[in-house]
mmCIF file with all atom_site columns, N, CA and C in Angstrom:
data_model
loop_
_atom_site.group_PDB
_atom_site.id
_atom_site.type_symbol
_atom_site.label_atom_id
_atom_site.label_alt_id
_atom_site.label_comp_id
_atom_site.label_asym_id
_atom_site.label_entity_id
_atom_site.label_seq_id
_atom_site.pdbx_PDB_ins_code
_atom_site.Cartn_x
_atom_site.Cartn_y
_atom_site.Cartn_z
_atom_site.occupancy
_atom_site.B_iso_or_equiv
_atom_site.pdbx_formal_charge
_atom_site.auth_seq_id
_atom_site.auth_comp_id
_atom_site.auth_asym_id
_atom_site.auth_atom_id
_atom_site.pdbx_PDB_model_num
ATOM 1   N N  . MET A 1 1  ? -10.129 7.701   -14.191 1.00 66.00 ? 1  MET A N  1
ATOM 2   C CA . MET A 1 1  ? -9.480  6.488   -13.727 1.00 66.00 ? 1  MET A CA 1
ATOM 3   C C  . MET A 1 1  ? -7.991  6.595   -14.029 1.00 66.00 ? 1  MET A C  1
ATOM 4   N N  . ASN A 1 2  ? -7.176  6.234   -13.080 1.00 88.00 ? 2  ASN A N  1
ATOM 5   C CA . ASN A 1 2  ? -5.744  6.198   -13.312 1.00 88.00 ? 2  ASN A CA 1
ATOM 6   C C  . ASN A 1 2  ? -5.251  4.764   -13.420 1.00 88.00 ? 2  ASN A C  1
ATOM 7   N N  . PHE A 1 3  ? -6.095  3.903   -13.977 1.00 94.00 ? 3  PHE A N  1
ATOM 8   C CA . PHE A 1 3  ? -5.737  2.519   -14.238 1.00 94.00 ? 3  PHE A CA 1
ATOM 9   C C  . PHE A 1 3  ? -6.517  2.059   -15.453 1.00 94.00 ? 3  PHE A C  1
ATOM 10  N N  . GLU A 1 4  ? -6.078  0.926   -16.034 1.00 96.00 ? 4  GLU A N  1
ATOM 11  C CA . GLU A 1 4  ? -6.734  0.364   -17.209 1.00 96.00 ? 4  GLU A CA 1
ATOM 12  C C  . GLU A 1 4  ? -7.169  -1.062  -16.887 1.00 96.00 ? 4  GLU A C  1
ATOM 13  N N  . ILE A 1 5  ? -8.389  -1.407  -17.244 1.00 96.00 ? 5  ILE A N  1
ATOM 14  C CA . ILE A 1 5  ? -8.887  -2.763  -17.014 1.00 96.00 ? 5  ILE A CA 1
ATOM 15  C C  . ILE A 1 5  ? -8.442  -3.638  -18.171 1.00 96.00 ? 5  ILE A C  1
ATOM 16  N N  . ILE A 1 6  ? -7.816  -4.765  -17.840 1.00 96.00 ? 6  ILE A N  1
ATOM 17  C CA . ILE A 1 6  ? -7.349  -5.709  -18.851 1.00 96.00 ? 6  ILE A CA 1
ATOM 18  C C  . ILE A 1 6  ? -8.263  -6.926  -18.779 1.00 96.00 ? 6  ILE A C  1
ATOM 19  N N  . GLY A 1 7  ? -8.985  -7.209  -19.842 1.00 92.00 ? 7  GLY A N  1
ATOM 20  C CA . GLY A 1 7  ? -9.873  -8.365  -19.863 1.00 92.00 ? 7  GLY A CA 1
ATOM 21  C C  . GLY A 1 7  ? -11.233 -8.068  -19.277 1.00 92.00 ? 7  GLY A C  1
ATOM 22  N N  . LEU A 1 8  ? -11.868 -9.104  -18.765 1.00 96.00 ? 8  LEU A N  1
ATOM 23  C CA . LEU A 1 8  ? -13.238 -8.999  -18.272 1.00 96.00 ? 8  LEU A CA 1
ATOM 24  C C  . LEU A 1 8  ? -13.283 -8.821  -16.761 1.00 96.00 ? 8  LEU A C  1
ATOM 25  N N  . ILE A 1 9  ? -14.369 -8.228  -16.287 1.00 97.00 ? 9  ILE A N  1
ATOM 26  C CA . ILE A 1 9  ? -14.628 -8.134  -14.854 1.00 97.00 ? 9  ILE A CA 1
ATOM 27  C C  . ILE A 1 9  ? -15.426 -9.371  -14.473 1.00 97.00 ? 9  ILE A C  1
ATOM 28  N N  . THR A 1 10 ? -14.972 -10.115 -13.480 1.00 97.00 ? 10 THR A N  1
ATOM 29  C CA . THR A 1 10 ? -15.648 -11.352 -13.063 1.00 97.00 ? 10 THR A CA 1
ATOM 30  C C  . THR A 1 10 ? -16.185 -11.200 -11.646 1.00 97.00 ? 10 THR A C  1
ATOM 31  N N  . ASP A 1 11 ? -16.973 -12.188 -11.228 1.00 97.00 ? 11 ASP A N  1
ATOM 32  C CA . ASP A 1 11 ? -17.544 -12.228 -9.866  1.00 97.00 ? 11 ASP A CA 1
ATOM 33  C C  . ASP A 1 11 ? -18.281 -10.941 -9.522  1.00 97.00 ? 11 ASP A C  1
ATOM 34  N N  . ILE A 1 12 ? -19.075 -10.422 -10.455 1.00 97.00 ? 12 ILE A N  1
ATOM 35  C CA . ILE A 1 12 ? -19.788 -9.157  -10.249 1.00 97.00 ? 12 ILE A CA 1
ATOM 36  C C  . ILE A 1 12 ? -20.964 -9.377  -9.298  1.00 97.00 ? 12 ILE A C  1
ATOM 37  N N  . GLU A 1 13 ? -21.049 -8.516  -8.288  1.00 97.00 ? 13 GLU A N  1
ATOM 38  C CA . GLU A 1 13 ? -22.139 -8.554  -7.310  1.00 97.00 ? 13 GLU A CA 1
ATOM 39  C C  . GLU A 1 13 ? -22.699 -7.159  -7.108  1.00 97.00 ? 13 GLU A C  1
ATOM 40  N N  . THR A 1 14 ? -23.990 -7.076  -6.829  1.00 97.00 ? 14 THR A N  1
ATOM 41  C CA . THR A 1 14 ? -24.600 -5.818  -6.425  1.00 97.00 ? 14 THR A CA 1
ATOM 42  C C  . THR A 1 14 ? -24.507 -5.731  -4.911  1.00 97.00 ? 14 THR A C  1
ATOM 43  N N  . ILE A 1 15 ? -23.913 -4.644  -4.393  1.00 97.00 ? 15 ILE A N  1
ATOM 44  C CA . ILE A 1 15 ? -23.736 -4.540  -2.949  1.00 97.00 ? 15 ILE A CA 1
ATOM 45  C C  . ILE A 1 15 ? -24.643 -3.482  -2.324  1.00 97.00 ? 15 ILE A C  1
ATOM 46  N N  . ALA A 1 16 ? -25.284 -2.633  -3.138  1.00 97.00 ? 16 ALA A N  1
ATOM 47  C CA . ALA A 1 16 ? -26.257 -1.671  -2.603  1.00 97.00 ? 16 ALA A CA 1
ATOM 48  C C  . ALA A 1 16 ? -27.127 -1.174  -3.750  1.00 97.00 ? 16 ALA A C  1
ATOM 49  N N  . THR A 1 17 ? -28.373 -0.830  -3.427  1.00 96.00 ? 17 THR A N  1
ATOM 50  C CA . THR A 1 17 ? -29.282 -0.258  -4.426  1.00 96.00 ? 17 THR A CA 1
ATOM 51  C C  . THR A 1 17 ? -30.060 0.887   -3.795  1.00 96.00 ? 17 THR A C  1
ATOM 52  N N  . GLY A 1 18 ? -30.541 1.780   -4.632  1.00 90.00 ? 18 GLY A N  1
ATOM 53  C CA . GLY A 1 18 ? -31.426 2.860   -4.191  1.00 90.00 ? 18 GLY A CA 1
ATOM 54  C C  . GLY A 1 18 ? -30.908 3.635   -3.002  1.00 90.00 ? 18 GLY A C  1
ATOM 55  N N  . SER A 1 19 ? -31.735 3.759   -1.972  1.00 91.00 ? 19 SER A N  1
ATOM 56  C CA . SER A 1 19 ? -31.378 4.586   -0.809  1.00 91.00 ? 19 SER A CA 1
ATOM 57  C C  . SER A 1 19 ? -30.231 3.994   0.008   1.00 91.00 ? 19 SER A C  1
ATOM 58  N N  . GLY A 1 20 ? -29.815 2.775   -0.265  1.00 94.00 ? 20 GLY A N  1
ATOM 59  C CA . GLY A 1 20 ? -28.667 2.170   0.402   1.00 94.00 ? 20 GLY A CA 1
ATOM 60  C C  . GLY A 1 20 ? -27.344 2.735   -0.069  1.00 94.00 ? 20 GLY A C  1
ATOM 61  N N  . ILE A 1 21 ? -27.372 3.512   -1.139  1.00 95.00 ? 21 ILE A N  1
ATOM 62  C CA . ILE A 1 21 ? -26.168 4.145   -1.662  1.00 95.00 ? 21 ILE A CA 1
ATOM 63  C C  . ILE A 1 21 ? -26.045 5.523   -1.013  1.00 95.00 ? 21 ILE A C  1
ATOM 64  N N  . ARG A 1 22 ? -24.963 5.737   -0.270  1.00 95.00 ? 22 ARG A N  1
ATOM 65  C CA . ARG A 1 22 ? -24.818 6.979   0.479   1.00 95.00 ? 22 ARG A CA 1
ATOM 66  C C  . ARG A 1 22 ? -24.676 8.202   -0.423  1.00 95.00 ? 22 ARG A C  1
ATOM 67  N N  . ILE A 1 23 ? -24.083 8.054   -1.598  1.00 96.00 ? 23 ILE A N  1
ATOM 68  C CA . ILE A 1 23 ? -23.880 9.224   -2.454  1.00 96.00 ? 23 ILE A CA 1
ATOM 69  C C  . ILE A 1 23 ? -24.933 9.299   -3.554  1.00 96.00 ? 23 ILE A C  1
ATOM 70  N N  . LEU A 1 24 ? -26.099 8.720   -3.320  1.00 96.00 ? 24 LEU A N  1
ATOM 71  C CA . LEU A 1 24 ? -27.164 8.732   -4.327  1.00 96.00 ? 24 LEU A CA 1
ATOM 72  C C  . LEU A 1 24 ? -27.532 10.152  -4.790  1.00 96.00 ? 24 LEU A C  1
ATOM 73  N N  . PRO A 1 25 ? -27.649 11.137  -3.902  1.00 96.00 ? 25 PRO A N  1
ATOM 74  C CA . PRO A 1 25 ? -27.942 12.497  -4.389  1.00 96.00 ? 25 PRO A CA 1
ATOM 75  C C  . PRO A 1 25 ? -26.860 13.040  -5.325  1.00 96.00 ? 25 PRO A C  1
ATOM 76  N N  . VAL A 1 26 ? -25.610 12.704  -5.057  1.00 96.00 ? 26 VAL A N  1
ATOM 77  C CA . VAL A 1 26 ? -24.504 13.155  -5.916  1.00 96.00 ? 26 VAL A CA 1
ATOM 78  C C  . VAL A 1 26 ? -24.617 12.509  -7.296  1.00 96.00 ? 26 VAL A C  1
ATOM 79  N N  . LEU A 1 27 ? -24.902 11.200  -7.326  1.00 96.00 ? 27 LEU A N  1
ATOM 80  C CA . LEU A 1 27 ? -25.046 10.488  -8.605  1.00 96.00 ? 27 LEU A CA 1
ATOM 81  C C  . LEU A 1 27 ? -26.189 11.081  -9.423  1.00 96.00 ? 27 LEU A C  1
ATOM 82  N N  . ARG A 1 28 ? -27.313 11.343  -8.767  1.00 96.00 ? 28 ARG A N  1
ATOM 83  C CA . ARG A 1 28 ? -28.475 11.901  -9.480  1.00 96.00 ? 28 ARG A CA 1
ATOM 84  C C  . ARG A 1 28 ? -28.179 13.286  -10.027 1.00 96.00 ? 28 ARG A C  1
ATOM 85  N N  . LYS A 1 29 ? -27.444 14.090  -9.265  1.00 97.00 ? 29 LYS A N  1
ATOM 86  C CA . LYS A 1 29 ? -27.135 15.442  -9.706  1.00 97.00 ? 29 LYS A CA 1
ATOM 87  C C  . LYS A 1 29 ? -26.138 15.421  -10.875 1.00 97.00 ? 29 LYS A C  1
ATOM 88  N N  . ARG A 1 30 ? -25.099 14.567  -10.793 1.00 96.00 ? 30 ARG A N  1
ATOM 89  C CA . ARG A 1 30 ? -24.048 14.539  -11.820 1.00 96.00 ? 30 ARG A CA 1
ATOM 90  C C  . ARG A 1 30 ? -24.453 13.795  -13.079 1.00 96.00 ? 30 ARG A C  1
ATOM 91  N N  . PHE A 1 31 ? -25.181 12.672  -12.932 1.00 96.00 ? 31 PHE A N  1
ATOM 92  C CA . PHE A 1 31 ? -25.424 11.797  -14.087 1.00 96.00 ? 31 PHE A CA 1
ATOM 93  C C  . PHE A 1 31 ? -26.893 11.633  -14.439 1.00 96.00 ? 31 PHE A C  1
ATOM 94  N N  . GLY A 1 32 ? -27.790 12.043  -13.560 1.00 95.00 ? 32 GLY A N  1
ATOM 95  C CA . GLY A 1 32 ? -29.210 11.948  -13.869 1.00 95.00 ? 32 GLY A CA 1
ATOM 96  C C  . GLY A 1 32 ? -29.938 10.966  -12.974 1.00 95.00 ? 32 GLY A C  1
ATOM 97  N N  . ASN A 1 33 ? -31.253 11.087  -12.997 1.00 95.00 ? 33 ASN A N  1
ATOM 98  C CA . ASN A 1 33 ? -32.103 10.235  -12.172 1.00 95.00 ? 33 ASN A CA 1
ATOM 99  C C  . ASN A 1 33 ? -32.254 8.877   -12.852 1.00 95.00 ? 33 ASN A C  1
ATOM 100 N N  . ALA A 1 34 ? -31.914 7.827   -12.134 1.00 94.00 ? 34 ALA A N  1
ATOM 101 C CA . ALA A 1 34 ? -32.000 6.471   -12.670 1.00 94.00 ? 34 ALA A CA 1
ATOM 102 C C  . ALA A 1 34 ? -32.014 5.502   -11.497 1.00 94.00 ? 34 ALA A C  1
ATOM 103 N N  . ARG A 1 35 ? -32.128 4.215   -11.799 1.00 96.00 ? 35 ARG A N  1
ATOM 104 C CA . ARG A 1 35 ? -32.081 3.185   -10.766 1.00 96.00 ? 35 ARG A CA 1
ATOM 105 C C  . ARG A 1 35 ? -30.615 2.793   -10.554 1.00 96.00 ? 35 ARG A C  1
ATOM 106 N N  . TRP A 1 36 ? -29.951 3.466   -9.626  1.00 97.00 ? 36 TRP A N  1
ATOM 107 C CA . TRP A 1 36 ? -28.526 3.276   -9.387  1.00 97.00 ? 36 TRP A CA 1
ATOM 108 C C  . TRP A 1 36 ? -28.264 2.049   -8.537  1.00 97.00 ? 36 TRP A C  1
ATOM 109 N N  . ARG A 1 37 ? -27.148 1.380   -8.851  1.00 97.00 ? 37 ARG A N  1
ATOM 110 C CA . ARG A 1 37 ? -26.693 0.228   -8.075  1.00 97.00 ? 37 ARG A CA 1
ATOM 111 C C  . ARG A 1 37 ? -25.205 0.410   -7.795  1.00 97.00 ? 37 ARG A C  1
ATOM 112 N N  . LYS A 1 38 ? -24.766 0.007   -6.617  1.00 98.00 ? 38 LYS A N  1
ATOM 113 C CA . LYS A 1 38 ? -23.338 -0.050  -6.330  1.00 98.00 ? 38 LYS A CA 1
ATOM 114 C C  . LYS A 1 38 ? -22.919 -1.491  -6.544  1.00 98.00 ? 38 LYS A C  1
ATOM 115 N N  . ARG A 1 39 ? -21.878 -1.704  -7.359  1.00 98.00 ? 39 ARG A N  1
ATOM 116 C CA . ARG A 1 39 ? -21.476 -3.055  -7.715  1.00 98.00 ? 39 ARG A CA 1
ATOM 117 C C  . ARG A 1 39 ? -19.995 -3.251  -7.441  1.00 98.00 ? 39 ARG A C  1
ATOM 118 N N  . LYS A 1 40 ? -19.597 -4.515  -7.355  1.00 98.00 ? 40 LYS A N  1
ATOM 119 C CA . LYS A 1 40 ? -18.182 -4.845  -7.199  1.00 98.00 ? 40 LYS A CA 1
ATOM 120 C C  . LYS A 1 40 ? -17.846 -6.056  -8.043  1.00 98.00 ? 40 LYS A C  1
ATOM 121 N N  . GLY A 1 41 ? -16.576 -6.192  -8.390  1.00 98.00 ? 41 GLY A N  1
ATOM 122 C CA . GLY A 1 41 ? -16.114 -7.313  -9.190  1.00 98.00 ? 41 GLY A CA 1
ATOM 123 C C  . GLY A 1 41 ? -14.602 -7.420  -9.135  1.00 98.00 ? 41 GLY A C  1
ATOM 124 N N  . ILE A 1 42 ? -14.098 -8.482  -9.744  1.00 98.00 ? 42 ILE A N  1
ATOM 125 C CA . ILE A 1 42 ? -12.662 -8.768  -9.757  1.00 98.00 ? 42 ILE A CA 1
ATOM 126 C C  . ILE A 1 42 ? -12.160 -8.636  -11.194 1.00 98.00 ? 42 ILE A C  1
ATOM 127 N N  . ALA A 1 43 ? -11.003 -7.981  -11.371 1.00 97.00 ? 43 ALA A N  1
ATOM 128 C CA . ALA A 1 43 ? -10.429 -7.830  -12.709 1.00 97.00 ? 43 ALA A CA 1
ATOM 129 C C  . ALA A 1 43 ? -8.924  -7.663  -12.608 1.00 97.00 ? 43 ALA A C  1
ATOM 130 N N  . THR A 1 44 ? -8.265  -7.892  -13.733 1.00 97.00 ? 44 THR A N  1
ATOM 131 C CA . THR A 1 44 ? -6.849  -7.588  -13.839 1.00 97.00 ? 44 THR A CA 1
ATOM 132 C C  . THR A 1 44 ? -6.734  -6.149  -14.319 1.00 97.00 ? 44 THR A C  1
ATOM 133 N N  . VAL A 1 45 ? -5.912  -5.360  -13.653 1.00 97.00 ? 45 VAL A N  1
ATOM 134 C CA . VAL A 1 45 ? -5.767  -3.949  -13.998 1.00 97.00 ? 45 VAL A CA 1
ATOM 135 C C  . VAL A 1 45 ? -4.300  -3.615  -14.237 1.00 97.00 ? 45 VAL A C  1
ATOM 136 N N  . ARG A 1 46 ? -4.072  -2.623  -15.087 1.00 97.00 ? 46 ARG A N  1
ATOM 137 C CA . ARG A 1 46 ? -2.728  -2.085  -15.301 1.00 97.00 ? 46 ARG A CA 1
ATOM 138 C C  . ARG A 1 46 ? -2.704  -0.694  -14.677 1.00 97.00 ? 46 ARG A C  1
ATOM 139 N N  . LEU A 1 47 ? -1.805  -0.504  -13.722 1.00 96.00 ? 47 LEU A N  1
ATOM 140 C CA . LEU A 1 47 ? -1.692  0.779   -13.039 1.00 96.00 ? 47 LEU A CA 1
ATOM 141 C C  . LEU A 1 47 ? -0.884  1.758   -13.868 1.00 96.00 ? 47 LEU A C  1
ATOM 142 N N  . ILE A 1 48 ? -0.857  2.998   -13.443 1.00 94.00 ? 48 ILE A N  1
ATOM 143 C CA . ILE A 1 48 ? -0.189  4.069   -14.178 1.00 94.00 ? 48 ILE A CA 1
ATOM 144 C C  . ILE A 1 48 ? 1.321   3.822   -14.295 1.00 94.00 ? 48 ILE A C  1
ATOM 145 N N  . ASP A 1 49 ? 1.900   3.067   -13.337 1.00 94.00 ? 49 ASP A N  1
ATOM 146 C CA . ASP A 1 49 ? 3.343   2.776   -13.397 1.00 94.00 ? 49 ASP A CA 1
ATOM 147 C C  . ASP A 1 49 ? 3.660   1.581   -14.285 1.00 94.00 ? 49 ASP A C  1
ATOM 148 N N  . GLY A 1 50 ? 2.651   0.987   -14.918 1.00 94.00 ? 50 GLY A N  1
ATOM 149 C CA . GLY A 1 50 ? 2.855   -0.118  -15.860 1.00 94.00 ? 50 GLY A CA 1
ATOM 150 C C  . GLY A 1 50 ? 2.736   -1.501  -15.258 1.00 94.00 ? 50 GLY A C  1
ATOM 151 N N  . THR A 1 51 ? 2.616   -1.627  -13.943 1.00 96.00 ? 51 THR A N  1
ATOM 152 C CA . THR A 1 51 ? 2.484   -2.938  -13.314 1.00 96.00 ? 51 THR A CA 1
ATOM 153 C C  . THR A 1 51 ? 1.048   -3.441  -13.441 1.00 96.00 ? 51 THR A C  1
ATOM 154 N N  . THR A 1 52 ? 0.892   -4.760  -13.501 1.00 96.00 ? 52 THR A N  1
ATOM 155 C CA . THR A 1 52 ? -0.441  -5.352  -13.576 1.00 96.00 ? 52 THR A CA 1
ATOM 156 C C  . THR A 1 52 ? -0.727  -6.097  -12.277 1.00 96.00 ? 52 THR A C  1
ATOM 157 N N  . HIS A 1 53 ? -1.966  -6.007  -11.835 1.00 96.00 ? 53 HIS A N  1
ATOM 158 C CA . HIS A 1 53 ? -2.396  -6.622  -10.579 1.00 96.00 ? 53 HIS A CA 1
ATOM 159 C C  . HIS A 1 53 ? -3.806  -7.160  -10.739 1.00 96.00 ? 53 HIS A C  1
ATOM 160 N N  . HIS A 1 54 ? -4.154  -8.107  -9.880  1.00 97.00 ? 54 HIS A N  1
ATOM 161 C CA . HIS A 1 54 ? -5.519  -8.563  -9.709  1.00 97.00 ? 54 HIS A CA 1
ATOM 162 C C  . HIS A 1 54 ? -6.136  -7.628  -8.671  1.00 97.00 ? 54 HIS A C  1
ATOM 163 N N  . ALA A 1 55 ? -7.316  -7.076  -8.938  1.00 97.00 ? 55 ALA A N  1
ATOM 164 C CA . ALA A 1 55 ? -7.863  -6.081  -8.023  1.00 97.00 ? 55 ALA A CA 1
ATOM 165 C C  . ALA A 1 55 ? -9.365  -6.236  -7.867  1.00 97.00 ? 55 ALA A C  1
ATOM 166 N N  . GLU A 1 56 ? -9.865  -5.807  -6.700  1.00 97.00 ? 56 GLU A N  1
ATOM 167 C CA . GLU A 1 56 ? -11.297 -5.706  -6.473  1.00 97.00 ? 56 GLU A CA 1
ATOM 168 C C  . GLU A 1 56 ? -11.723 -4.300  -6.854  1.00 97.00 ? 56 GLU A C  1
ATOM 169 N N  . LEU A 1 57 ? -12.685 -4.197  -7.752  1.00 98.00 ? 57 LEU A N  1
ATOM 170 C CA . LEU A 1 57 ? -13.166 -2.905  -8.242  1.00 98.00 ? 57 LEU A CA 1
ATOM 171 C C  . LEU A 1 57 ? -14.548 -2.629  -7.683  1.00 98.00 ? 57 LEU A C  1
ATOM 172 N N  . HIS A 1 58 ? -14.831 -1.361  -7.404  1.00 98.00 ? 58 HIS A N  1
ATOM 173 C CA . HIS A 1 58 ? -16.169 -0.920  -7.012  1.00 98.00 ? 58 HIS A CA 1
ATOM 174 C C  . HIS A 1 58 ? -16.588 0.184   -7.969  1.00 98.00 ? 58 HIS A C  1
ATOM 175 N N  . TRP A 1 59 ? -17.872 0.220   -8.337  1.00 97.00 ? 59 TRP A N  1
ATOM 176 C CA . TRP A 1 59 ? -18.384 1.264   -9.208  1.00 97.00 ? 59 TRP A CA 1
ATOM 177 C C  . TRP A 1 59 ? -19.884 1.404   -9.011  1.00 97.00 ? 59 TRP A C  1
ATOM 178 N N  . PHE A 1 60 ? -20.427 2.468   -9.613  1.00 97.00 ? 60 PHE A N  1
ATOM 179 C CA . PHE A 1 60 ? -21.870 2.708   -9.608  1.00 97.00 ? 60 PHE A CA 1
ATOM 180 C C  . PHE A 1 60 ? -22.365 2.504   -11.027 1.00 97.00 ? 60 PHE A C  1
ATOM 181 N N  . GLU A 1 61 ? -23.570 1.952   -11.168 1.00 97.00 ? 61 GLU A N  1
ATOM 182 C CA . GLU A 1 61 ? -24.075 1.606   -12.493 1.00 97.00 ? 61 GLU A CA 1
ATOM 183 C C  . GLU A 1 61 ? -25.578 1.847   -12.537 1.00 97.00 ? 61 GLU A C  1
ATOM 184 N N  . ALA A 1 62 ? -26.042 2.353   -13.690 1.00 96.00 ? 62 ALA A N  1
ATOM 185 C CA . ALA A 1 62 ? -27.475 2.528   -13.907 1.00 96.00 ? 62 ALA A CA 1
ATOM 186 C C  . ALA A 1 62 ? -27.785 2.195   -15.359 1.00 96.00 ? 62 ALA A C  1
ATOM 187 N N  . HIS A 1 63 ? -28.971 1.645   -15.585 1.00 95.00 ? 63 HIS A N  1
ATOM 188 C CA . HIS A 1 63 ? -29.396 1.292   -16.934 1.00 95.00 ? 63 HIS A CA 1
ATOM 189 C C  . HIS A 1 63 ? -29.507 2.557   -17.774 1.00 95.00 ? 63 HIS A C  1
ATOM 190 N N  . GLY A 1 64 ? -28.930 2.525   -18.957 1.00 95.00 ? 64 GLY A N  1
ATOM 191 C CA . GLY A 1 64 ? -28.977 3.676   -19.848 1.00 95.00 ? 64 GLY A CA 1
ATOM 192 C C  . GLY A 1 64 ? -27.894 4.705   -19.589 1.00 95.00 ? 64 GLY A C  1
ATOM 193 N N  . ILE A 1 65 ? -27.187 4.591   -18.476 1.00 96.00 ? 65 ILE A N  1
ATOM 194 C CA . ILE A 1 65 ? -26.109 5.524   -18.138 1.00 96.00 ? 65 ILE A CA 1
ATOM 195 C C  . ILE A 1 65 ? -24.764 4.805   -18.146 1.00 96.00 ? 65 ILE A C  1
ATOM 196 N N  . GLY A 1 66 ? -24.746 3.580   -17.640 1.00 96.00 ? 66 GLY A N  1
ATOM 197 C CA . GLY A 1 66 ? -23.509 2.795   -17.637 1.00 96.00 ? 66 GLY A CA 1
ATOM 198 C C  . GLY A 1 66 ? -22.746 2.869   -16.335 1.00 96.00 ? 66 GLY A C  1
ATOM 199 N N  . LYS A 1 67 ? -21.486 2.447   -16.393 1.00 95.00 ? 67 LYS A N  1
ATOM 200 C CA . LYS A 1 67 ? -20.635 2.413   -15.202 1.00 95.00 ? 67 LYS A CA 1
ATOM 201 C C  . LYS A 1 67 ? -20.033 3.793   -14.975 1.00 95.00 ? 67 LYS A C  1
ATOM 202 N N  . ARG A 1 68 ? -20.054 4.223   -13.716 1.00 96.00 ? 68 ARG A N  1
ATOM 203 C CA . ARG A 1 68 ? -19.487 5.521   -13.350 1.00 96.00 ? 68 ARG A CA 1
ATOM 204 C C  . ARG A 1 68 ? -18.699 5.387   -12.054 1.00 96.00 ? 68 ARG A C  1
ATOM 205 N N  . LEU A 1 69 ? -17.719 6.269   -11.897 1.00 96.00 ? 69 LEU A N  1
ATOM 206 C CA . LEU A 1 69 ? -16.913 6.386   -10.678 1.00 96.00 ? 69 LEU A CA 1
ATOM 207 C C  . LEU A 1 69 ? -16.265 5.057   -10.282 1.00 96.00 ? 69 LEU A C  1
ATOM 208 N N  . MET A 1 70 ? -15.669 4.365   -11.254 1.00 96.00 ? 70 MET A N  1
ATOM 209 C CA . MET A 1 70 ? -15.005 3.092   -10.964 1.00 96.00 ? 70 MET A CA 1
ATOM 210 C C  . MET A 1 70 ? -13.698 3.354   -10.227 1.00 96.00 ? 70 MET A C  1
ATOM 211 N N  . ARG A 1 71 ? -13.432 2.536   -9.211  1.00 96.00 ? 71 ARG A N  1
ATOM 212 C CA . ARG A 1 71 ? -12.191 2.689   -8.453  1.00 96.00 ? 71 ARG A CA 1
ATOM 213 C C  . ARG A 1 71 ? -11.709 1.332   -7.971  1.00 96.00 ? 71 ARG A C  1
ATOM 214 N N  . ILE A 1 72 ? -10.440 1.292   -7.631  1.00 97.00 ? 72 ILE A N  1
ATOM 215 C CA . ILE A 1 72 ? -9.849  0.078   -7.072  1.00 97.00 ? 72 ILE A CA 1
ATOM 216 C C  . ILE A 1 72 ? -10.077 0.090   -5.574  1.00 97.00 ? 72 ILE A C  1
ATOM 217 N N  . LYS A 1 73 ? -10.766 -0.923  -5.060  1.00 97.00 ? 73 LYS A N  1
ATOM 218 C CA . LYS A 1 73 ? -10.982 -1.038  -3.620  1.00 97.00 ? 73 LYS A CA 1
ATOM 219 C C  . LYS A 1 73 ? -9.728  -1.584  -2.950  1.00 97.00 ? 73 LYS A C  1
ATOM 220 N N  . ARG A 1 74 ? -9.184  -2.678  -3.511  1.00 96.00 ? 74 ARG A N  1
ATOM 221 C CA . ARG A 1 74 ? -7.953  -3.256  -2.964  1.00 96.00 ? 74 ARG A CA 1
ATOM 222 C C  . ARG A 1 74 ? -7.277  -4.122  -4.017  1.00 96.00 ? 74 ARG A C  1
ATOM 223 N N  . LEU A 1 75 ? -5.955  -4.209  -3.911  1.00 96.00 ? 75 LEU A N  1
ATOM 224 C CA . LEU A 1 75 ? -5.189  -5.098  -4.767  1.00 96.00 ? 75 LEU A CA 1
ATOM 225 C C  . LEU A 1 75 ? -5.168  -6.468  -4.107  1.00 96.00 ? 75 LEU A C  1
ATOM 226 N N  . LEU A 1 76 ? -5.362  -7.521  -4.891  1.00 96.00 ? 76 LEU A N  1
ATOM 227 C CA . LEU A 1 76 ? -5.501  -8.861  -4.338  1.00 96.00 ? 76 LEU A CA 1
ATOM 228 C C  . LEU A 1 76 ? -4.214  -9.680  -4.404  1.00 96.00 ? 76 LEU A C  1
ATOM 229 N N  . ASP A 1 77 ? -3.158  -9.150  -5.032  1.00 89.00 ? 77 ASP A N  1
ATOM 230 C CA . ASP A 1 77 ? -1.895  -9.901  -5.091  1.00 89.00 ? 77 ASP A CA 1
ATOM 231 C C  . ASP A 1 77 ? -0.731  -9.080  -4.593  1.00 89.00 ? 77 ASP A C  1
#
């Protein structure tokens, strides 16, 4: 990640599960077989240049493995 999350992630939603995740084979190969979910949420982030923004984040998550491949989908301000 080339950004830092400041505070909590809010408005968390599951947007895909299981075979609905296009990169499911990649996740299983890199992190292991689990019940993967694609999730999204809103958080304040600090970018590498030091500026802070409100952003929509997307990531993949599985029980026992945690959050992986978190990225900024779009800046909201």
